[in-house]
CSV table of C-alpha atoms (C1' of nucleotides) in Angstrom, one decimal:
chain,number,residue,atom,x,y,z
L,1,MET,CA,-75.2,14.9,11.2
L,2,THR,CA,-78.6,13.9,12.1
L,3,ALA,CA,-80.2,11.1,10.3
L,4,LYS,CA,-77.7,8.4,9.4
L,5,SER,CA,-79.2,6.4,6.7
L,6,ALA,CA,-77.0,3.3,5.7
L,7,PRO,CA,-75.7,1.1,8.3
L,8,THR,CA,-72.2,2.5,8.2
L,9,PRO,CA,-69.3,1.3,10.1
L,10,ARG,CA,-68.9,3.3,13.3
L,11,ASN,CA,-66.0,5.8,13.0
L,12,THR,CA,-66.3,6.4,9.3
L,13,PRO,CA,-66.7,10.0,8.0
L,14,ALA,CA,-70.3,10.7,7.2
L,15,GLU,CA,-69.4,10.8,3.5
L,16,PRO,CA,-66.5,8.8,2.3
L,17,THR,CA,-64.2,10.9,0.1
L,18,ASP,CA,-61.5,10.3,-2.8
L,19,LYS,CA,-60.3,13.7,-2.1
L,20,LEU,CA,-56.7,12.3,-1.7
L,21,LEU,CA,-56.9,11.0,-5.2
L,22,HIS,CA,-58.4,13.9,-6.8
L,23,GLN,CA,-55.2,15.8,-6.3
L,24,PHE,CA,-53.6,13.7,-9.0
L,25,VAL,CA,-54.1,14.5,-12.6
L,26,GLY,CA,-53.6,10.8,-13.5
L,27,TYR,CA,-56.6,9.9,-11.4
L,28,ASN,CA,-58.8,12.6,-12.9
L,29,MET,CA,-57.7,11.4,-16.4
L,30,LYS,CA,-58.6,7.9,-15.6
L,31,ARG,CA,-62.0,8.8,-14.2
L,32,ALA,CA,-62.8,10.9,-17.4
L,33,TYR,CA,-61.6,8.5,-19.8
L,34,MET,CA,-63.4,5.4,-18.2
L,35,GLN,CA,-66.6,7.5,-18.5
L,36,ILE,CA,-66.1,8.4,-22.2
L,37,GLN,CA,-64.8,5.0,-23.1
L,38,ASP,CA,-68.0,3.3,-21.9
L,39,ASP,CA,-70.1,5.8,-23.7
L,40,MET,CA,-67.9,5.6,-27.0
L,41,SER,CA,-68.5,1.8,-27.0
L,42,GLU,CA,-72.4,2.1,-26.8
L,43,THR,CA,-72.2,4.7,-29.6
L,44,LEU,CA,-70.1,2.2,-31.9
L,45,ALA,CA,-71.8,-0.9,-31.1
L,46,PRO,CA,-74.8,-0.2,-33.5
L,47,LEU,CA,-72.3,0.3,-36.4
L,48,GLY,CA,-70.6,-3.1,-35.5
L,49,LEU,CA,-67.4,-1.4,-34.5
L,50,ARG,CA,-65.5,-1.4,-31.2
L,51,ILE,CA,-63.1,1.3,-30.1
L,52,GLY,CA,-60.1,-0.7,-31.5
L,53,THR,CA,-61.7,-1.2,-34.8
L,54,PHE,CA,-63.0,2.5,-35.1
L,55,SER,CA,-59.5,3.8,-34.5
L,56,ALA,CA,-58.1,1.4,-37.0
L,57,LEU,CA,-60.5,2.5,-39.7
L,58,ALA,CA,-59.8,6.1,-38.9
L,59,VAL,CA,-56.0,5.6,-39.5
L,60,VAL,CA,-56.6,3.8,-42.7
L,61,MET,CA,-59.1,6.3,-44.0
L,62,GLY,CA,-56.5,9.0,-43.4
L,63,SER,CA,-53.6,7.0,-44.6
L,64,PRO,CA,-54.8,4.7,-47.5
L,65,GLY,CA,-52.3,2.1,-48.4
L,66,ILE,CA,-50.6,1.9,-45.0
L,67,SER,CA,-49.1,-1.4,-43.8
L,68,GLN,CA,-50.0,-3.1,-40.7
L,69,THR,CA,-46.5,-2.5,-39.1
L,70,GLN,CA,-47.3,1.3,-39.7
L,71,LEU,CA,-50.8,0.8,-38.3
L,72,SER,CA,-49.5,-0.8,-35.1
L,73,GLN,CA,-47.1,2.3,-34.6
L,74,MET,CA,-49.9,4.9,-35.2
L,75,LEU,CA,-52.2,3.0,-32.7
L,76,ASN,CA,-49.5,2.2,-30.2
L,77,ILE,CA,-50.1,-1.5,-30.2
L,78,LYS,CA,-48.1,-4.6,-31.2
L,79,ARG,CA,-48.3,-6.0,-34.7
L,80,SER,CA,-49.9,-9.1,-33.2
L,81,GLY,CA,-52.8,-7.1,-32.0
L,82,VAL,CA,-53.3,-5.3,-35.4
L,83,VAL,CA,-53.9,-8.8,-36.9
L,84,VAL,CA,-57.1,-9.2,-34.7
L,85,VAL,CA,-58.4,-5.8,-35.6
L,86,VAL,CA,-57.7,-6.0,-39.5
L,87,ASP,CA,-59.1,-9.7,-39.4
L,88,GLU,CA,-62.3,-8.2,-37.8
L,89,LEU,CA,-62.6,-5.3,-40.1
L,90,GLU,CA,-61.7,-7.3,-43.2
L,91,ARG,CA,-64.3,-10.0,-42.2
L,92,ALA,CA,-66.9,-7.1,-42.1
L,93,SER,CA,-65.8,-6.1,-45.6
L,94,VAL,CA,-64.6,-2.6,-44.2
L,95,LEU,CA,-61.3,-2.9,-45.5
L,96,GLU,CA,-59.1,-5.2,-47.4
L,97,ARG,CA,-55.4,-6.5,-47.4
L,98,ALA,CA,-54.2,-5.5,-50.8
L,99,PRO,CA,-50.7,-6.9,-52.0
L,100,VAL,CA,-47.8,-4.5,-52.1
L,101,GLU,CA,-45.9,-4.6,-55.3
L,102,GLY,CA,-42.1,-5.1,-54.6
L,103,ASP,CA,-42.7,-6.6,-51.2
L,104,ARG,CA,-44.7,-9.9,-51.0
L,105,ARG,CA,-44.4,-9.8,-47.2
L,106,ALA,CA,-46.4,-6.6,-46.5
L,107,TYR,CA,-50.1,-5.7,-47.0
L,108,SER,CA,-51.3,-2.3,-48.2
L,109,LEU,CA,-54.5,-1.7,-46.2
L,110,VAL,CA,-57.2,0.0,-48.0
L,111,VAL,CA,-60.9,0.9,-47.0
L,112,THR,CA,-63.7,-0.5,-49.2
L,113,PRO,CA,-66.4,1.7,-50.5
L,114,ALA,CA,-68.7,0.1,-48.1
L,115,GLY,CA,-66.1,0.9,-45.4
L,116,LYS,CA,-66.0,4.5,-46.5
L,117,ARG,CA,-69.6,4.8,-46.1
L,118,LEU,CA,-69.5,3.2,-42.6
L,119,TRP,CA,-66.7,5.7,-41.7
L,120,GLN,CA,-68.9,8.7,-42.7
L,121,LYS,CA,-71.6,7.4,-40.3
L,122,ALA,CA,-69.2,6.5,-37.4
L,123,GLU,CA,-67.4,9.7,-37.6
L,124,LYS,CA,-70.7,11.6,-37.5
L,125,ALA,CA,-72.1,9.5,-34.7
L,126,VAL,CA,-68.9,10.0,-32.6
L,127,GLN,CA,-68.9,13.7,-33.3
L,128,ALA,CA,-72.6,14.1,-32.3
L,129,HIS,CA,-72.1,12.0,-29.2
L,130,GLU,CA,-69.0,13.9,-27.9
L,131,ALA,CA,-70.9,17.0,-28.4
L,132,ALA,CA,-73.6,15.8,-26.3
L,133,LEU,CA,-71.2,14.3,-23.7
L,134,PHE,CA,-69.3,17.6,-23.3
L,135,SER,CA,-72.4,19.7,-23.2
L,136,GLY,CA,-71.0,20.8,-19.9
L,137,LEU,CA,-68.3,22.5,-21.7
L,138,ASN,CA,-68.3,25.4,-24.1
L,139,ALA,CA,-66.4,25.2,-27.5
L,140,GLN,CA,-63.4,27.2,-26.1
L,141,GLU,CA,-63.1,25.0,-23.3
L,142,VAL,CA,-63.2,21.7,-25.3
L,143,LEU,CA,-60.5,23.3,-27.5
L,144,THR,CA,-58.4,24.1,-24.4
L,145,LEU,CA,-58.8,20.6,-23.2
L,146,GLN,CA,-57.9,19.1,-26.5
L,147,ASP,CA,-54.7,21.4,-26.4
L,148,LEU,CA,-53.7,20.4,-22.8
L,149,LEU,CA,-54.3,16.6,-23.4
L,150,GLY,CA,-52.1,16.6,-26.4
L,151,ARG,CA,-49.4,18.5,-24.8
L,152,ALA,CA,-49.7,16.5,-21.7
L,153,ALA,CA,-49.4,13.2,-23.7
L,154,ARG,CA,-46.2,14.5,-25.4
L,155,SER,CA,-44.7,15.8,-22.3
L,156,ALA,CA,-45.3,12.5,-20.5
L,157,GLY,CA,-44.0,10.6,-23.7
L,158,ARG,CA,-40.9,12.7,-23.8
L,159,GLN,CA,-40.3,12.2,-20.0
L,160,ARG,CA,-40.6,8.4,-20.5
L,161,ARG,CA,-38.3,8.2,-23.5
L,162,GLU,CA,-35.7,10.2,-21.7
L,163,ASN,CA,-35.8,8.1,-18.5
L,164,SER,CA,-35.5,4.9,-20.5
L,165,SER,CA,-32.4,6.0,-22.2
U,1,MET,CA,-32.7,10.7,-40.3
U,2,THR,CA,-33.3,12.2,-43.8
U,3,ALA,CA,-33.7,9.7,-46.5
U,4,LYS,CA,-36.6,7.4,-46.6
U,5,SER,CA,-35.7,4.5,-44.3
U,6,ALA,CA,-38.2,1.7,-44.4
U,7,PRO,CA,-39.4,0.0,-47.5
U,8,THR,CA,-43.0,1.5,-47.5
U,9,PRO,CA,-46.0,0.5,-49.5
U,10,ARG,CA,-46.2,2.3,-52.7
U,11,ASN,CA,-49.1,4.5,-52.6
U,12,THR,CA,-48.9,5.4,-49.0
U,13,PRO,CA,-48.6,9.1,-48.0
U,14,ALA,CA,-45.0,10.0,-46.9
U,15,GLU,CA,-46.1,10.1,-43.3
U,16,PRO,CA,-49.1,8.2,-42.1
U,17,THR,CA,-51.3,10.2,-39.8
U,18,ASP,CA,-54.0,9.8,-37.2
U,19,LYS,CA,-55.3,13.2,-37.7
U,20,LEU,CA,-58.9,11.9,-38.3
U,21,LEU,CA,-58.5,10.2,-34.6
U,22,HIS,CA,-57.1,13.5,-33.2
U,23,GLN,CA,-60.3,15.4,-33.7
U,24,PHE,CA,-62.0,13.3,-31.0
U,25,VAL,CA,-61.5,14.2,-27.2
U,26,GLY,CA,-62.0,10.5,-26.3
U,27,TYR,CA,-59.0,9.7,-28.4
U,28,ASN,CA,-56.7,12.3,-27.0
U,29,MET,CA,-57.8,11.3,-23.6
U,30,LYS,CA,-56.8,7.7,-24.3
U,31,ARG,CA,-53.5,8.6,-25.4
U,32,ALA,CA,-52.8,11.0,-22.5
U,33,TYR,CA,-54.1,8.4,-20.1
U,34,MET,CA,-52.1,5.6,-21.4
U,35,GLN,CA,-48.7,7.5,-21.2
U,36,ILE,CA,-49.5,8.5,-17.6
U,37,GLN,CA,-50.7,5.2,-16.5
U,38,ASP,CA,-47.4,3.4,-17.6
U,39,ASP,CA,-45.4,6.1,-15.9
U,40,MET,CA,-47.6,5.8,-12.8
U,41,SER,CA,-47.0,2.1,-12.7
U,42,GLU,CA,-43.2,2.4,-12.9
U,43,THR,CA,-43.2,5.1,-9.9
U,44,LEU,CA,-45.4,2.9,-7.7
U,45,ALA,CA,-43.6,-0.5,-8.4
U,46,PRO,CA,-40.6,0.2,-6.2
U,47,LEU,CA,-43.0,1.0,-3.3
U,48,GLY,CA,-44.8,-2.4,-3.9
U,49,LEU,CA,-48.0,-0.8,-5.1
U,50,ARG,CA,-50.0,-0.9,-8.3
U,51,ILE,CA,-52.4,1.7,-9.4
U,52,GLY,CA,-55.2,-0.2,-8.0
U,53,THR,CA,-53.7,-0.5,-4.6
U,54,PHE,CA,-52.3,2.9,-4.5
U,55,SER,CA,-56.0,4.2,-5.3
U,56,ALA,CA,-57.6,2.1,-2.6
U,57,LEU,CA,-55.0,3.0,0.0
U,58,ALA,CA,-55.6,6.7,-0.9
U,59,VAL,CA,-59.2,6.3,-0.2
U,60,VAL,CA,-59.0,4.4,3.1
U,61,MET,CA,-56.4,7.1,4.1
U,62,GLY,CA,-58.9,9.8,3.5
U,63,SER,CA,-61.9,7.7,4.9
U,64,PRO,CA,-60.6,5.5,7.7
U,65,GLY,CA,-63.2,2.8,8.7
U,66,ILE,CA,-64.8,2.6,5.2
U,67,SER,CA,-66.3,-0.7,4.3
U,68,GLN,CA,-65.5,-2.7,1.3
U,69,THR,CA,-68.8,-1.9,-0.5
U,70,GLN,CA,-68.2,1.7,0.1
U,71,LEU,CA,-64.7,1.5,-1.3
U,72,SER,CA,-65.9,-0.4,-4.3
U,73,GLN,CA,-68.3,2.7,-5.0
U,74,MET,CA,-65.5,5.3,-4.4
U,75,LEU,CA,-63.4,3.3,-6.9
U,76,ASN,CA,-66.0,2.6,-9.4
U,77,ILE,CA,-65.3,-1.0,-9.4
U,78,LYS,CA,-67.3,-4.1,-8.3
U,79,ARG,CA,-67.1,-5.6,-4.6
U,80,SER,CA,-65.5,-8.7,-6.1
U,81,GLY,CA,-62.7,-6.6,-7.4
U,82,VAL,CA,-62.1,-4.9,-4.0
U,83,VAL,CA,-61.5,-8.2,-2.4
U,84,VAL,CA,-58.3,-8.8,-4.5
U,85,VAL,CA,-57.0,-5.4,-3.7
U,86,VAL,CA,-57.8,-5.5,0.0
U,87,ASP,CA,-56.2,-9.1,0.2
U,88,GLU,CA,-53.0,-7.7,-1.4
U,89,LEU,CA,-52.9,-4.5,0.8
U,90,GLU,CA,-53.6,-6.8,4.0
U,91,ARG,CA,-51.0,-9.3,3.0
U,92,ALA,CA,-48.4,-6.5,2.8
U,93,SER,CA,-49.4,-5.3,6.2
U,94,VAL,CA,-50.8,-1.9,4.7
U,95,LEU,CA,-54.1,-2.0,5.9
U,96,GLU,CA,-56.4,-4.3,8.1
U,97,ARG,CA,-60.0,-5.6,8.0
U,98,ALA,CA,-61.4,-4.7,11.3
U,99,PRO,CA,-64.7,-6.1,12.7
U,100,VAL,CA,-67.6,-3.6,12.7
U,101,GLU,CA,-69.6,-3.6,16.0
U,102,GLY,CA,-73.1,-4.0,15.2
U,103,ASP,CA,-72.7,-5.6,11.8
U,104,ARG,CA,-70.8,-8.8,11.5
U,105,ARG,CA,-71.0,-9.1,7.8
U,106,ALA,CA,-69.0,-5.9,7.3
U,107,TYR,CA,-65.4,-4.9,7.7
U,108,SER,CA,-63.9,-1.6,8.7
U,109,LEU,CA,-60.9,-1.0,6.7
U,110,VAL,CA,-58.1,0.7,8.5
U,111,VAL,CA,-54.5,1.8,7.5
U,112,THR,CA,-51.7,0.4,9.7
U,113,PRO,CA,-49.0,2.6,10.9
U,114,ALA,CA,-46.6,1.1,8.4
U,115,GLY,CA,-49.4,1.7,5.8
U,116,LYS,CA,-49.5,5.5,6.7
U,117,ARG,CA,-45.6,5.7,6.3
U,118,LEU,CA,-46.1,3.9,3.0
U,119,TRP,CA,-48.6,6.5,1.8
U,120,GLN,CA,-46.6,9.4,2.8
U,121,LYS,CA,-43.9,8.0,0.5
U,122,ALA,CA,-46.2,7.2,-2.2
U,123,GLU,CA,-48.0,10.4,-2.2
U,124,LYS,CA,-44.7,12.2,-2.5
U,125,ALA,CA,-43.4,10.2,-5.1
U,126,VAL,CA,-46.4,10.5,-7.3
U,127,GLN,CA,-46.6,14.2,-6.7
U,128,ALA,CA,-42.9,14.5,-7.7
U,129,HIS,CA,-43.5,12.3,-10.7
U,130,GLU,CA,-46.6,14.1,-12.0
U,131,ALA,CA,-44.6,17.4,-11.6
U,132,ALA,CA,-41.9,16.1,-13.9
U,133,LEU,CA,-44.4,14.6,-16.2
U,134,PHE,CA,-46.1,17.6,-16.9
U,135,SER,CA,-43.1,19.9,-16.8
U,136,GLY,CA,-44.4,21.0,-20.3
U,137,LEU,CA,-47.5,22.7,-18.7
U,138,ASN,CA,-47.3,25.6,-16.4
U,139,ALA,CA,-49.1,25.7,-12.9
U,140,GLN,CA,-52.2,27.5,-14.2
U,141,GLU,CA,-52.4,25.1,-17.2
U,142,VAL,CA,-52.4,22.1,-15.0
U,143,LEU,CA,-55.1,23.7,-12.8
U,144,THR,CA,-57.2,24.3,-15.9
U,145,LEU,CA,-56.6,20.8,-17.0
U,146,GLN,CA,-57.8,19.4,-13.8
U,147,ASP,CA,-60.8,21.4,-13.8
U,148,LEU,CA,-61.8,20.5,-17.4
U,149,LEU,CA,-61.2,16.8,-16.6
U,150,GLY,CA,-63.4,16.9,-13.6
U,151,ARG,CA,-66.2,18.6,-15.4
U,152,ALA,CA,-65.8,16.3,-18.4
U,153,ALA,CA,-66.2,13.2,-16.3
U,154,ARG,CA,-69.2,14.7,-14.5
U,155,SER,CA,-70.7,15.9,-17.6
U,156,ALA,CA,-70.2,12.4,-19.3
U,157,GLY,CA,-71.4,10.6,-16.3
U,158,ARG,CA,-74.6,12.6,-16.2
U,159,GLN,CA,-75.2,12.1,-19.8
U,160,ARG,CA,-74.9,8.3,-19.2
U,161,ARG,CA,-77.2,8.1,-16.3
U,162,GLU,CA,-79.8,10.1,-18.3
U,163,ASN,CA,-79.6,7.7,-21.2
U,164,SER,CA,-79.9,4.7,-19.3
U,165,SER,CA,-83.0,5.9,-17.4
N,1,DT,C1',-85.6,-10.9,1.7
N,2,DA,C1',-81.6,-8.0,1.4
N,3,DT,C1',-76.7,-7.1,2.0
N,4,DT,C1',-71.5,-8.1,3.0
N,5,DG,C1',-68.1,-10.2,1.5
N,6,DT,C1',-66.3,-13.9,-1.1
N,7,DT,C1',-65.2,-17.4,-4.9
N,8,DA,C1',-65.2,-19.1,-9.5
N,9,DT,C1',-65.5,-18.1,-14.0
N,10,DA,C1',-65.2,-15.4,-18.3
N,11,DC,C1',-64.1,-11.6,-21.1
N,12,DT,C1',-61.4,-7.7,-23.2
N,13,DC,C1',-57.3,-5.7,-24.3
N,14,DT,C1',-52.6,-6.1,-24.8
N,15,DA,C1',-48.0,-8.2,-24.5
N,16,DT,C1',-44.3,-11.9,-25.3
N,17,DA,C1',-42.4,-15.3,-28.0
N,18,DA,C1',-41.9,-18.4,-31.6
N,19,DC,C1',-42.9,-19.4,-36.3
N,20,DT,C1',-43.3,-18.6,-42.0
N,21,DA,C1',-42.4,-16.4,-45.9
N,22,DT,C1',-40.3,-13.3,-47.7
N,23,DA,C1',-36.3,-9.5,-48.3
H,1,DT,C1',-29.9,-11.7,-41.0
H,2,DA,C1',-33.6,-8.7,-40.6
H,3,DT,C1',-38.5,-7.6,-41.4
H,4,DA,C1',-44.0,-8.4,-42.2
H,5,DG,C1',-47.3,-10.9,-40.7
H,6,DT,C1',-49.1,-14.6,-38.0
H,7,DT,C1',-50.3,-17.7,-34.1
H,8,DA,C1',-50.4,-19.4,-29.4
H,9,DT,C1',-50.1,-18.3,-25.0
H,10,DA,C1',-50.3,-15.5,-20.8
H,11,DG,C1',-51.2,-11.5,-18.0
H,12,DA,C1',-53.8,-7.4,-16.0
H,13,DG,C1',-58.1,-5.6,-15.1
H,14,DT,C1',-62.8,-6.0,-14.5
H,15,DA,C1',-67.5,-8.1,-14.8
H,16,DT,C1',-71.0,-11.7,-13.7
H,17,DA,C1',-73.1,-15.1,-11.1
H,18,DA,C1',-73.6,-18.1,-7.4
H,19,DC,C1',-72.8,-18.9,-2.4
H,20,DA,C1',-72.3,-18.4,3.1
H,21,DA,C1',-72.9,-15.6,6.8
H,22,DT,C1',-75.5,-12.1,8.6
H,23,DA,C1',-79.0,-8.5,8.8
DNA sequence: TATTGTTATACTCTATAACTATA
DNA sequence: TATAGTTATAGAGTATAACAATA
């Protein structure tokens, strides 16, 4: 090496590396997810959504009438966490807690007309943003990534359930 | 179980779905990462490590003498966050803050002999655990996943830097 | 003036536990 | 007794901002 630029500690390699970390799938997954998460948040902010509220809206759109407990299972969070998310979406008139006939404890979550319009916008915005985000990958590679991520999650989940039983 | 078990709200689809979410790479990435993160934590706990301290140890192992500022850049966290991690590792006698000759502001981070033995164990433990975790994927598929995750992260990072400039 | 490490503080996301009203 | 939703509280992880020592 010739021109040492920054005042670096003496016996440090010229360029510090995280090579030892990159061998692990978990680390690469974290790095990729963190990048995407930040970008996703910026995409959703103008629509008044966060990742959590966007996800909840997506599930209620796909499963109208779902209960909060069911929603918590779909999102893999606790019921107490769902309350906050639904409160926020209801305050924004995106969805409503409708009474369930036959069970006065539960709510039936339904998306309002305004909420449906918001979803159309949000879905398109995220689709467009992911397309730009993964411009370095071709269509087939994105499909492969989707498949492998899905199978990795299921594989890991199965592993965890077996170990805890 | 066969028969409908839980008292479900009336007009709910028989099985709620998160199909609308699964179209997004970001969501699949989050699901997979969350699964792996939980498992990773359980693997590291018996060794007295967390994901954050494990990652820092890995970087200092690969770049002995690195400064805290450099470490913060490698880990993509702030310098203030590094202090906590290094404090914890130093308290456990895993690494040390050595003085840097020529710059009395900075520290040169070095792994102790005990720290090196711990790293050998931790590296093997995580390798073994990832192997079990991804037993649903063959070797080639894991390599492909690694490649795509790396490229996705770089692609997303580039995208973000361009937009913010 | 700029940089290294540090501290104090705050924010986000999520979990736990206790509570209520129903069932 | 058990379940749906709620509330209060706490923890992990990270960010921001101000500071002391040093460059």
